[in-house]
PDB file of C-alpha atoms in Angstrom:
ATOM      1  CA  UNK A  18      62.398-108.699 -69.194  1.00  0.00           C
ATOM      2  CA  UNK A  19      59.752-106.915 -71.040  1.00  0.00           C
ATOM      3  CA  UNK A  20      57.784-106.258 -67.629  1.00  0.00           C
ATOM      4  CA  UNK A  21      60.965-104.491 -66.309  1.00  0.00           C
ATOM      5  CA  UNK A  22      61.334-102.297 -69.522  1.00  0.00           C
ATOM      6  CA  UNK A  23      57.394-101.512 -69.199  1.00  0.00           C
ATOM      7  CA  UNK A  24      58.089-100.601 -65.501  1.00  0.00           C
ATOM      8  CA  UNK A  25      61.250 -98.575 -66.122  1.00  0.00           C
ATOM      9  CA  UNK A  26      59.164 -96.564 -68.936  1.00  0.00           C
ATOM     10  CA  UNK A  27      55.984 -95.927 -66.632  1.00  0.00           C
ATOM     11  CA  UNK A  28      58.651 -94.670 -63.957  1.00  0.00           C
ATOM     12  CA  UNK A  29      60.284 -92.300 -66.373  1.00  0.00           C
ATOM     13  CA  UNK A  30      56.985 -90.994 -67.513  1.00  0.00           C
ATOM     14  CA  UNK A  31      56.101 -90.355 -63.829  1.00  0.00           C
ATOM     15  CA  UNK A  32      59.227 -88.391 -63.182  1.00  0.00           C
ATOM     16  CA  UNK A  33      58.530 -86.207 -65.922  1.00  0.00           C
ATOM     17  CA  UNK A  34      54.985 -85.430 -64.729  1.00  0.00           C
ATOM     18  CA  UNK A  35      55.028 -81.791 -62.939  1.00  0.00           C
ATOM     19  CA  UNK A  36      52.729 -80.269 -60.505  1.00  0.00           C
ATOM     20  CA  UNK A  37      53.144 -76.860 -62.022  1.00  0.00           C
ATOM     21  CA  UNK A  38      53.581 -77.074 -66.174  1.00  0.00           C
ATOM     22  CA  UNK A  39      55.851 -74.671 -68.074  1.00  0.00           C
ATOM     23  CA  UNK A  40      59.484 -74.820 -66.681  1.00  0.00           C
ATOM     24  CA  UNK A  41      60.989 -72.226 -68.842  1.00  0.00           C
ATOM     25  CA  UNK A  42      57.825 -69.738 -68.497  1.00  0.00           C
ATOM     26  CA  UNK A  43      57.885 -70.251 -64.619  1.00  0.00           C
ATOM     27  CA  UNK A  44      61.893 -69.889 -64.675  1.00  0.00           C
ATOM     28  CA  UNK A  45      61.810 -66.629 -66.425  1.00  0.00           C
ATOM     29  CA  UNK A  46      59.221 -65.035 -64.467  1.00  0.00           C
ATOM     30  CA  UNK A  47      61.296 -66.060 -61.144  1.00  0.00           C
ATOM     31  CA  UNK A  48      64.378 -64.699 -62.679  1.00  0.00           C
ATOM     32  CA  UNK A  49      62.545 -61.407 -64.088  1.00  0.00           C
ATOM     33  CA  UNK A  50      60.823 -60.698 -60.517  1.00  0.00           C
ATOM     34  CA  UNK A  51      64.053 -61.497 -58.369  1.00  0.00           C
ATOM     35  CA  UNK A  52      65.969 -59.228 -60.932  1.00  0.00           C
ATOM     36  CA  UNK A  53      63.430 -56.212 -60.892  1.00  0.00           C
ATOM     37  CA  UNK A  54      62.928 -56.801 -56.921  1.00  0.00           C
ATOM     38  CA  UNK A  55      66.120 -57.515 -56.079  1.00  0.00           C
ATOM     39  CA  UNK A  56      69.309 -57.889 -58.257  1.00  0.00           C
ATOM     40  CA  UNK A  57      68.842 -54.283 -60.396  1.00  0.00           C
ATOM     41  CA  UNK A  58      68.425 -52.397 -57.351  1.00  0.00           C
ATOM     42  CA  UNK A  59      71.330 -53.706 -55.594  1.00  0.00           C
ATOM     43  CA  UNK A  60      73.330 -53.404 -58.790  1.00  0.00           C
ATOM     44  CA  UNK A  61      72.326 -50.021 -59.045  1.00  0.00           C
ATOM     45  CA  UNK A  62      73.745 -49.077 -55.512  1.00  0.00           C
ATOM     46  CA  UNK A  63      77.013 -50.951 -56.612  1.00  0.00           C
ATOM     47  CA  UNK A  64      77.510 -49.029 -59.911  1.00  0.00           C
ATOM     48  CA  UNK A  65      77.044 -45.470 -58.284  1.00  0.00           C
ATOM     49  CA  UNK A  66      79.492 -46.620 -55.448  1.00  0.00           C
ATOM     50  CA  UNK A  67      81.828 -47.854 -58.030  1.00  0.00           C
ATOM     51  CA  UNK A  68      81.982 -44.579 -59.459  1.00  0.00           C
ATOM     52  CA  UNK A  69      83.851 -42.880 -56.637  1.00  0.00           C
ATOM     53  CA  UNK A  70      87.424 -43.182 -56.623  1.00  0.00           C
ATOM     54  CA  UNK A  71      88.883 -45.002 -53.744  1.00  0.00           C
ATOM     55  CA  UNK A  72      90.382 -42.234 -51.863  1.00  0.00           C
ATOM     56  CA  UNK A  73      86.836 -40.326 -52.132  1.00  0.00           C
ATOM     57  CA  UNK A  74      84.882 -43.488 -51.122  1.00  0.00           C
ATOM     58  CA  UNK A  75      87.357 -44.107 -47.799  1.00  0.00           C
ATOM     59  CA  UNK A  76      86.988 -40.536 -46.719  1.00  0.00           C
ATOM     60  CA  UNK A  77      83.348 -40.692 -47.258  1.00  0.00           C
ATOM     61  CA  UNK A  78      83.197 -43.809 -44.873  1.00  0.00           C
ATOM     62  CA  UNK A  79      85.857 -42.629 -42.575  1.00  0.00           C
ATOM     63  CA  UNK A  80      83.623 -39.361 -41.106  1.00  0.00           C
ATOM     64  CA  UNK A  81      83.577 -39.190 -37.991  1.00  0.00           C
ATOM     65  CA  UNK A  82      79.701 -39.257 -38.001  1.00  0.00           C
ATOM     66  CA  UNK A  83      79.647 -42.190 -40.461  1.00  0.00           C
ATOM     67  CA  UNK A  84      81.905 -43.829 -38.049  1.00  0.00           C
ATOM     68  CA  UNK A  85      80.002 -43.417 -35.063  1.00  0.00           C
ATOM     69  CA  UNK A  86      76.868 -44.545 -36.584  1.00  0.00           C
ATOM     70  CA  UNK A  87      78.463 -47.876 -37.946  1.00  0.00           C
ATOM     71  CA  UNK A  88      79.818 -48.232 -34.477  1.00  0.00           C
ATOM     72  CA  UNK A  89      76.621 -47.604 -32.760  1.00  0.00           C
ATOM     73  CA  UNK A  90      74.684 -50.088 -35.258  1.00  0.00           C
ATOM     74  CA  UNK A  91      76.868 -52.824 -35.247  1.00  0.00           C
ATOM     75  CA  UNK A  92      77.482 -52.819 -31.279  1.00  0.00           C
ATOM     76  CA  UNK A  93      73.786 -52.201 -30.424  1.00  0.00           C
ATOM     77  CA  UNK A  94      72.897 -55.070 -32.924  1.00  0.00           C
ATOM     78  CA  UNK A  95      75.530 -57.558 -31.519  1.00  0.00           C
ATOM     79  CA  UNK A  96      74.447 -57.186 -28.267  1.00  0.00           C
ATOM     80  CA  UNK A  97      70.834 -57.421 -29.160  1.00  0.00           C
ATOM     81  CA  UNK A  98      71.248 -60.396 -30.984  1.00  0.00           C
ATOM     82  CA  UNK A  99      73.135 -62.054 -27.965  1.00  0.00           C
ATOM     83  CA  UNK A 100      70.273 -61.393 -26.068  1.00  0.00           C
ATOM     84  CA  UNK A 101      68.084 -62.845 -28.418  1.00  0.00           C
ATOM     85  CA  UNK A 102      70.109 -66.007 -28.497  1.00  0.00           C
ATOM     86  CA  UNK A 103      69.682 -66.847 -24.887  1.00  0.00           C
ATOM     87  CA  UNK A 104      66.119 -65.815 -24.192  1.00  0.00           C
ATOM     88  CA  UNK A 105      64.668 -67.088 -27.806  1.00  0.00           C
ATOM     89  CA  UNK A 106      66.206 -70.133 -26.641  1.00  0.00           C
ATOM     90  CA  UNK A 107      64.194 -70.139 -23.653  1.00  0.00           C
ATOM     91  CA  UNK A 108      60.961 -68.942 -25.198  1.00  0.00           C
ATOM     92  CA  UNK A 109      61.476 -71.721 -27.772  1.00  0.00           C
ATOM     93  CA  UNK A 110      61.981 -74.542 -25.040  1.00  0.00           C
ATOM     94  CA  UNK A 111      58.603 -73.336 -22.963  1.00  0.00           C
ATOM     95  CA  UNK A 112      56.753 -73.250 -26.336  1.00  0.00           C
ATOM     96  CA  UNK A 113      57.892 -76.751 -27.285  1.00  0.00           C
ATOM     97  CA  UNK A 114      57.960 -78.601 -24.020  1.00  0.00           C
ATOM     98  CA  UNK A 115      55.402 -77.341 -21.809  1.00  0.00           C
ATOM     99  CA  UNK A 116      51.560 -77.008 -22.036  1.00  0.00           C
ATOM    100  CA  UNK A 117      49.484 -74.238 -20.454  1.00  0.00           C
ATOM    101  CA  UNK A 118      46.631 -71.925 -20.687  1.00  0.00           C
ATOM    102  CA  UNK A 119      47.140 -69.257 -23.904  1.00  0.00           C
ATOM    103  CA  UNK A 120      50.033 -71.252 -25.220  1.00  0.00           C
ATOM    104  CA  UNK A 121      48.718 -70.600 -28.679  1.00  0.00           C
ATOM    105  CA  UNK A 122      48.063 -66.874 -28.173  1.00  0.00           C
ATOM    106  CA  UNK A 123      51.685 -66.745 -26.910  1.00  0.00           C
ATOM    107  CA  UNK A 124      52.946 -68.636 -29.912  1.00  0.00           C
ATOM    108  CA  UNK A 125      51.154 -66.335 -32.663  1.00  0.00           C
ATOM    109  CA  UNK A 126      52.234 -63.161 -30.275  1.00  0.00           C
ATOM    110  CA  UNK A 127      55.844 -64.157 -31.546  1.00  0.00           C
ATOM    111  CA  UNK A 128      55.131 -63.057 -35.160  1.00  0.00           C
ATOM    112  CA  UNK A 129      53.910 -59.633 -33.955  1.00  0.00           C
ATOM    113  CA  UNK A 130      57.271 -57.785 -34.434  1.00  0.00           C
ATOM    114  CA  UNK A 131      56.688 -58.900 -38.131  1.00  0.00           C
ATOM    115  CA  UNK A 132      53.300 -57.913 -38.827  1.00  0.00           C
ATOM    116  CA  UNK A 133      53.650 -54.665 -36.473  1.00  0.00           C
ATOM    117  CA  UNK A 134      54.646 -51.443 -38.647  1.00  0.00           C
ATOM    118  CA  UNK A 135      58.211 -50.635 -36.826  1.00  0.00           C
ATOM    119  CA  UNK A 136      57.613 -47.238 -36.721  1.00  0.00           C
ATOM    120  CA  UNK A 137      54.570 -47.808 -34.578  1.00  0.00           C
ATOM    121  CA  UNK A 138      56.930 -50.260 -32.275  1.00  0.00           C
ATOM    122  CA  UNK A 139      59.629 -47.279 -32.247  1.00  0.00           C
ATOM    123  CA  UNK A 140      56.865 -44.719 -30.835  1.00  0.00           C
ATOM    124  CA  UNK A 141      55.527 -47.389 -28.316  1.00  0.00           C
ATOM    125  CA  UNK A 142      59.013 -48.099 -26.749  1.00  0.00           C
ATOM    126  CA  UNK A 143      60.040 -44.403 -26.747  1.00  0.00           C
ATOM    127  CA  UNK A 144      57.006 -43.784 -24.934  1.00  0.00           C
ATOM    128  CA  UNK A 145      57.153 -46.602 -22.213  1.00  0.00           C
ATOM    129  CA  UNK A 146      60.615 -46.300 -21.605  1.00  0.00           C
ATOM    130  CA  UNK A 147      60.587 -42.287 -21.409  1.00  0.00           C
ATOM    131  CA  UNK A 148      60.840 -40.488 -18.116  1.00  0.00           C
ATOM    132  CA  UNK A 149      57.203 -40.314 -17.772  1.00  0.00           C
ATOM    133  CA  UNK A 150      56.597 -43.493 -19.217  1.00  0.00           C
ATOM    134  CA  UNK A 151      55.192 -46.932 -17.783  1.00  0.00           C
ATOM    135  CA  UNK A 152      58.477 -48.408 -17.246  1.00  0.00           C
ATOM    136  CA  UNK A 153      60.871 -45.420 -17.889  1.00  0.00           C
ATOM    137  CA  UNK A 154      59.715 -43.913 -14.722  1.00  0.00           C
ATOM    138  CA  UNK A 155      60.764 -46.463 -12.266  1.00  0.00           C
ATOM    139  CA  UNK A 156      63.777 -47.167 -14.158  1.00  0.00           C
ATOM    140  CA  UNK A 157      64.492 -43.202 -13.743  1.00  0.00           C
ATOM    141  CA  UNK A 158      64.041 -43.089 -10.356  1.00  0.00           C
ATOM    142  CA  UNK A 159      66.847 -45.887 -10.178  1.00  0.00           C
ATOM    143  CA  UNK A 160      69.001 -43.643 -12.162  1.00  0.00           C
ATOM    144  CA  UNK A 161      68.515 -45.662 -15.437  1.00  0.00           C
ATOM    145  CA  UNK A 162      67.892 -43.678 -18.371  1.00  0.00           C
ATOM    146  CA  UNK A 163      66.433 -45.655 -21.651  1.00  0.00           C
ATOM    147  CA  UNK A 164      64.901 -43.591 -24.144  1.00  0.00           C
ATOM    148  CA  UNK A 165      67.261 -41.785 -26.302  1.00  0.00           C
ATOM    149  CA  UNK A 166      70.376 -43.931 -25.219  1.00  0.00           C
ATOM    150  CA  UNK A 167      72.375 -47.311 -26.183  1.00  0.00           C
ATOM    151  CA  UNK A 168      69.982 -48.812 -23.781  1.00  0.00           C
ATOM    152  CA  UNK A 169      66.915 -47.759 -25.608  1.00  0.00           C
ATOM    153  CA  UNK A 170      68.394 -48.826 -29.047  1.00  0.00           C
ATOM    154  CA  UNK A 171      69.453 -52.663 -27.698  1.00  0.00           C
ATOM    155  CA  UNK A 172      65.682 -52.653 -26.260  1.00  0.00           C
ATOM    156  CA  UNK A 173      63.866 -51.842 -29.763  1.00  0.00           C
ATOM    157  CA  UNK A 174      66.688 -54.280 -31.757  1.00  0.00           C
ATOM    158  CA  UNK A 175      65.612 -57.102 -29.328  1.00  0.00           C
ATOM    159  CA  UNK A 176      62.054 -56.443 -29.921  1.00  0.00           C
ATOM    160  CA  UNK A 177      62.414 -56.849 -33.661  1.00  0.00           C
ATOM    161  CA  UNK A 178      65.056 -59.354 -33.738  1.00  0.00           C
ATOM    162  CA  UNK A 179      63.781 -62.049 -31.292  1.00  0.00           C
ATOM    163  CA  UNK A 180      61.077 -63.510 -33.193  1.00  0.00           C
ATOM    164  CA  UNK A 181      64.210 -65.060 -35.943  1.00  0.00           C
ATOM    165  CA  UNK A 182      65.918 -67.088 -32.988  1.00  0.00           C
ATOM    166  CA  UNK A 183      62.664 -68.698 -31.749  1.00  0.00           C
ATOM    167  CA  UNK A 184      61.313 -69.462 -35.182  1.00  0.00           C
ATOM    168  CA  UNK A 185      65.083 -70.988 -35.672  1.00  0.00           C
ATOM    169  CA  UNK A 186      65.122 -72.923 -32.952  1.00  0.00           C
ATOM    170  CA  UNK A 187      61.537 -73.982 -32.437  1.00  0.00           C
ATOM    171  CA  UNK A 188      61.295 -76.577 -35.138  1.00  0.00           C
ATOM    172  CA  UNK A 189      64.583 -78.248 -34.256  1.00  0.00           C
ATOM    173  CA  UNK A 190      63.175 -78.566 -30.854  1.00  0.00           C
ATOM    174  CA  UNK A 191      60.035 -80.101 -31.746  1.00  0.00           C
ATOM    175  CA  UNK A 192      61.914 -82.905 -34.043  1.00  0.00           C
ATOM    176  CA  UNK A 193      64.422 -83.366 -31.238  1.00  0.00           C
ATOM    177  CA  UNK A 194      63.360 -87.202 -29.889  1.00  0.00           C
ATOM    178  CA  UNK A 195      63.399 -87.079 -25.952  1.00  0.00           C
ATOM    179  CA  UNK A 196      64.746 -90.560 -25.877  1.00  0.00           C
ATOM    180  CA  UNK A 197      68.201 -89.307 -26.209  1.00  0.00           C
ATOM    181  CA  UNK A 198      67.840 -87.228 -23.057  1.00  0.00           C
ATOM    182  CA  UNK A 199      66.375 -90.355 -21.420  1.00  0.00           C
ATOM    183  CA  UNK A 200      69.449 -92.427 -22.516  1.00  0.00           C
ATOM    184  CA  UNK A 201      71.709 -89.729 -21.131  1.00  0.00           C
ATOM    185  CA  UNK A 202      70.089 -89.783 -17.737  1.00  0.00           C
ATOM    186  CA  UNK A 203      70.215 -93.459 -17.383  1.00  0.00           C
ATOM    187  CA  UNK A 204      73.873 -93.450 -18.423  1.00  0.00           C
ATOM    188  CA  UNK A 205      74.369 -91.064 -15.384  1.00  0.00           C
ATOM    189  CA  UNK A 206      74.539 -87.545 -17.045  1.00  0.00           C
ATOM    190  CA  UNK A 207      72.899 -84.520 -14.962  1.00  0.00           C
ATOM    191  CA  UNK A 208      71.021 -82.137 -16.423  1.00  0.00           C
ATOM    192  CA  UNK A 209      73.531 -79.768 -17.216  1.00  0.00           C
ATOM    193  CA  UNK A 210      75.735 -82.440 -18.897  1.00  0.00           C
ATOM    194  CA  UNK A 211      72.584 -83.596 -20.799  1.00  0.00           C
ATOM    195  CA  UNK A 212      72.024 -80.187 -21.905  1.00  0.00           C
ATOM    196  CA  UNK A 213      75.876 -79.496 -22.880  1.00  0.00           C
ATOM    197  CA  UNK A 214      76.489 -82.842 -25.140  1.00  0.00           C
ATOM    198  CA  UNK A 215      73.026 -83.641 -26.213  1.00  0.00           C
ATOM    199  CA  UNK A 216      70.702 -80.448 -26.705  1.00  0.00           C
ATOM    200  CA  UNK A 217      73.479 -77.925 -27.317  1.00  0.00           C
ATOM    201  CA  UNK A 218      75.129 -79.588 -30.270  1.00  0.00           C
ATOM    202  CA  UNK A 219      71.437 -79.773 -32.021  1.00  0.00           C
ATOM    203  CA  UNK A 220      70.522 -76.371 -31.122  1.00  0.00           C
ATOM    204  CA  UNK A 221      73.767 -74.341 -31.856  1.00  0.00           C
ATOM    205  CA  UNK A 222      73.078 -74.358 -35.896  1.00  0.00           C
ATOM    206  CA  UNK A 223      69.854 -72.972 -35.491  1.00  0.00           C
ATOM    207  CA  UNK A 224      71.088 -70.616 -32.870  1.00  0.00           C
ATOM    208  CA  UNK A 225      73.717 -69.218 -34.921  1.00  0.00           C
ATOM    209  CA  UNK A 226      71.237 -68.696 -37.809  1.00  0.00           C
ATOM    210  CA  UNK A 227      68.910 -66.601 -35.801  1.00  0.00           C
ATOM    211  CA  UNK A 228      71.874 -64.736 -34.465  1.00  0.00           C
ATOM    212  CA  UNK A 229      72.738 -63.996 -37.879  1.00  0.00           C
ATOM    213  CA  UNK A 230      69.389 -62.987 -39.372  1.00  0.00           C
ATOM    214  CA  UNK A 231      68.733 -60.981 -36.117  1.00  0.00           C
ATOM    215  CA  UNK A 232      72.034 -59.399 -36.409  1.00  0.00           C
ATOM    216  CA  UNK A 233      71.745 -58.394 -39.915  1.00  0.00           C
ATOM    217  CA  UNK A 234      68.286 -57.060 -39.221  1.00  0.00           C
ATOM    218  CA  UNK A 235      69.302 -54.991 -36.174  1.00  0.00           C
ATOM    219  CA  UNK A 236      72.008 -53.547 -38.546  1.00  0.00           C
ATOM    220  CA  UNK A 237      69.842 -52.175 -41.073  1.00  0.00           C
ATOM    221  CA  UNK A 238      66.688 -51.465 -38.813  1.00  0.00           C
ATOM    222  CA  UNK A 239      65.112 -47.674 -39.219  1.00  0.00           C
ATOM    223  CA  UNK A 240      61.422 -47.292 -37.874  1.00  0.00           C
ATOM    224  CA  UNK A 241      61.869 -49.000 -34.585  1.00  0.00           C
ATOM    225  CA  UNK A 242      65.097 -47.152 -33.370  1.00  0.00           C
ATOM    226  CA  UNK A 243      64.571 -43.756 -35.111  1.00  0.00           C
ATOM    227  CA  UNK A 244      62.187 -42.533 -32.362  1.00  0.00           C
ATOM    228  CA  UNK A 245      63.783 -44.281 -28.892  1.00  0.00           C
ATOM    229  CA  UNK A 246      67.474 -43.743 -30.229  1.00  0.00           C
ATOM    230  CA  UNK A 247      67.161 -39.546 -30.236  1.00  0.00           C
ATOM    231  CA  UNK A 248      69.649 -39.320 -33.199  1.00  0.00           C
ATOM    232  CA  UNK A 249      72.020 -37.314 -31.106  1.00  0.00           C
ATOM    233  CA  UNK A 250      75.401 -36.882 -32.895  1.00  0.00           C
ATOM    234  CA  UNK A 251      77.063 -35.618 -29.709  1.00  0.00           C
ATOM    235  CA  UNK A 252      75.592 -38.949 -27.761  1.00  0.00           C
ATOM    236  CA  UNK A 253      76.409 -41.073 -30.521  1.00  0.00           C
ATOM    237  CA  UNK A 254      72.922 -42.406 -31.206  1.00  0.00           C
ATOM    238  CA  UNK A 255      72.962 -41.891 -34.552  1.00  0.00           C
ATOM    239  CA  UNK A 256      72.145 -45.401 -36.696  1.00  0.00           C
ATOM    240  CA  UNK A 257      73.546 -46.129 -39.846  1.00  0.00           C
ATOM    241  CA  UNK A 258      70.244 -46.264 -41.555  1.00  0.00           C
ATOM    242  CA  UNK A 259      69.521 -42.481 -39.940  1.00  0.00           C
ATOM    243  CA  UNK A 260      72.689 -41.048 -41.459  1.00  0.00           C
ATOM    244  CA  UNK A 261      71.911 -42.738 -44.944  1.00  0.00           C
ATOM    245  CA  UNK A 262      68.477 -40.967 -44.799  1.00  0.00           C
ATOM    246  CA  UNK A 263      70.106 -37.758 -43.623  1.00  0.00           C
ATOM    247  CA  UNK A 264      72.518 -37.658 -46.486  1.00  0.00           C
ATOM    248  CA  UNK A 265      69.841 -38.287 -48.880  1.00  0.00           C
ATOM    249  CA  UNK A 266      68.126 -35.242 -47.482  1.00  0.00           C
ATOM    250  CA  UNK A 267      70.780 -32.991 -47.780  1.00  0.00           C
ATOM    251  CA  UNK A 268      71.166 -34.372 -51.365  1.00  0.00           C
ATOM    252  CA  UNK A 269      74.839 -35.893 -50.764  1.00  0.00           C
ATOM    253  CA  UNK A 270      74.110 -39.061 -52.999  1.00  0.00           C
ATOM    254  CA  UNK A 271      77.653 -39.715 -52.967  1.00  0.00           C
ATOM    255  CA  UNK A 272      77.913 -40.338 -49.276  1.00  0.00           C
ATOM    256  CA  UNK A 273      74.695 -42.343 -49.318  1.00  0.00           C
ATOM    257  CA  UNK A 274      75.725 -44.884 -51.980  1.00  0.00           C
ATOM    258  CA  UNK A 275      78.938 -45.414 -50.282  1.00  0.00           C
ATOM    259  CA  UNK A 276      77.541 -46.327 -46.907  1.00  0.00           C
ATOM    260  CA  UNK A 277      74.858 -48.337 -48.664  1.00  0.00           C
ATOM    261  CA  UNK A 278      77.603 -50.470 -50.262  1.00  0.00           C
ATOM    262  CA  UNK A 279      79.071 -50.968 -47.206  1.00  0.00           C
ATOM    263  CA  UNK A 280      75.699 -52.235 -45.540  1.00  0.00           C
ATOM    264  CA  UNK A 281      75.176 -54.248 -48.585  1.00  0.00           C
ATOM    265  CA  UNK A 282      78.623 -56.113 -47.980  1.00  0.00           C
ATOM    266  CA  UNK A 283      77.908 -56.639 -44.426  1.00  0.00           C
ATOM    267  CA  UNK A 284      74.437 -58.066 -45.262  1.00  0.00           C
ATOM    268  CA  UNK A 285      75.971 -60.309 -47.962  1.00  0.00           C
ATOM    269  CA  UNK A 286      78.561 -61.809 -45.737  1.00  0.00           C
ATOM    270  CA  UNK A 287      76.147 -62.420 -42.653  1.00  0.00           C
ATOM    271  CA  UNK A 288      73.582 -63.995 -44.930  1.00  0.00           C
ATOM    272  CA  UNK A 289      76.254 -65.965 -46.649  1.00  0.00           C
ATOM    273  CA  UNK A 290      77.031 -67.123 -43.183  1.00  0.00           C
ATOM    274  CA  UNK A 291      73.822 -68.133 -42.249  1.00  0.00           C
ATOM    275  CA  UNK A 292      73.336 -70.122 -45.307  1.00  0.00           C
ATOM    276  CA  UNK A 293      76.765 -72.258 -44.847  1.00  0.00           C
ATOM    277  CA  UNK A 294      75.633 -72.976 -41.111  1.00  0.00           C
ATOM    278  CA  UNK A 295      72.363 -74.047 -42.676  1.00  0.00           C
ATOM    279  CA  UNK A 296      73.884 -76.334 -45.089  1.00  0.00           C
ATOM    280  CA  UNK A 297      76.158 -77.819 -42.701  1.00  0.00           C
ATOM    281  CA  UNK A 298      73.128 -78.638 -40.497  1.00  0.00           C
ATOM    282  CA  UNK A 299      71.206 -79.831 -43.322  1.00  0.00           C
ATOM    283  CA  UNK A 300      74.261 -82.446 -44.367  1.00  0.00           C
ATOM    284  CA  UNK A 301      74.627 -83.380 -40.911  1.00  0.00           C
ATOM    285  CA  UNK A 302      70.996 -84.165 -40.584  1.00  0.00           C
ATOM    286  CA  UNK A 303      70.841 -86.028 -43.691  1.00  0.00           C
ATOM    287  CA  UNK A 304      73.793 -88.226 -42.641  1.00  0.00           C
ATOM    288  CA  UNK A 305      72.273 -89.185 -39.528  1.00  0.00           C
TER     289      UNK A 305
END
């Protein structure tokens, strides 16, 4: 009996030992930094936007320029996120399942859109896809114009968003046991059936997570799209981030804060959906 009590006491003492001491201090630093960097700036946007009357807020949001910018940003971001979902899965599959020369270099290049300044990416893409560019000239001969069009916007958003899908799917494929595929083949399933019934259910949560992150990033993107879009109001190639900057340049803070509040709500909804998917995936993994 005494030995059991001694073991219990030793276990309790072991559990109380923390690698980083000072729980209250570290918690205070965390809350302070989070408040200064995230919560207070976002709260200031909400306070400024809520000062507007509902009718005034609605009239600012429903201006033709703002509506077209929202449609352009959301539509192009959604298309780019869909493209990233397909090709991101393919790239992640190749990086996990195959060995080839230069694999590590290619894997490292996936992070390039994160490290590269987005304005540099925008200038490079607009130059490459211009009518005199390396890729734009052959496309122009075929009657396909990329720069200063919605197509150029989608290409830029694919560039900045595809790492989200790859990095979300890659860990799942690495942990997926190949015995499940072998068992499916032994039971008579063909490749399509194995993919649809064995692999796809495991990959769908991370694919949805990557899709949501790429979509959210695309809606608020500025640097990579500001040059290749052309910012034409007549052609409806203005993105919503450019409109916000334009309103701030005109010292129209009311319109800028109203648009920013809508953007904040959209981002919150998307990130909430991503977190719900991740929580369900974690619960599903723990139950297996």
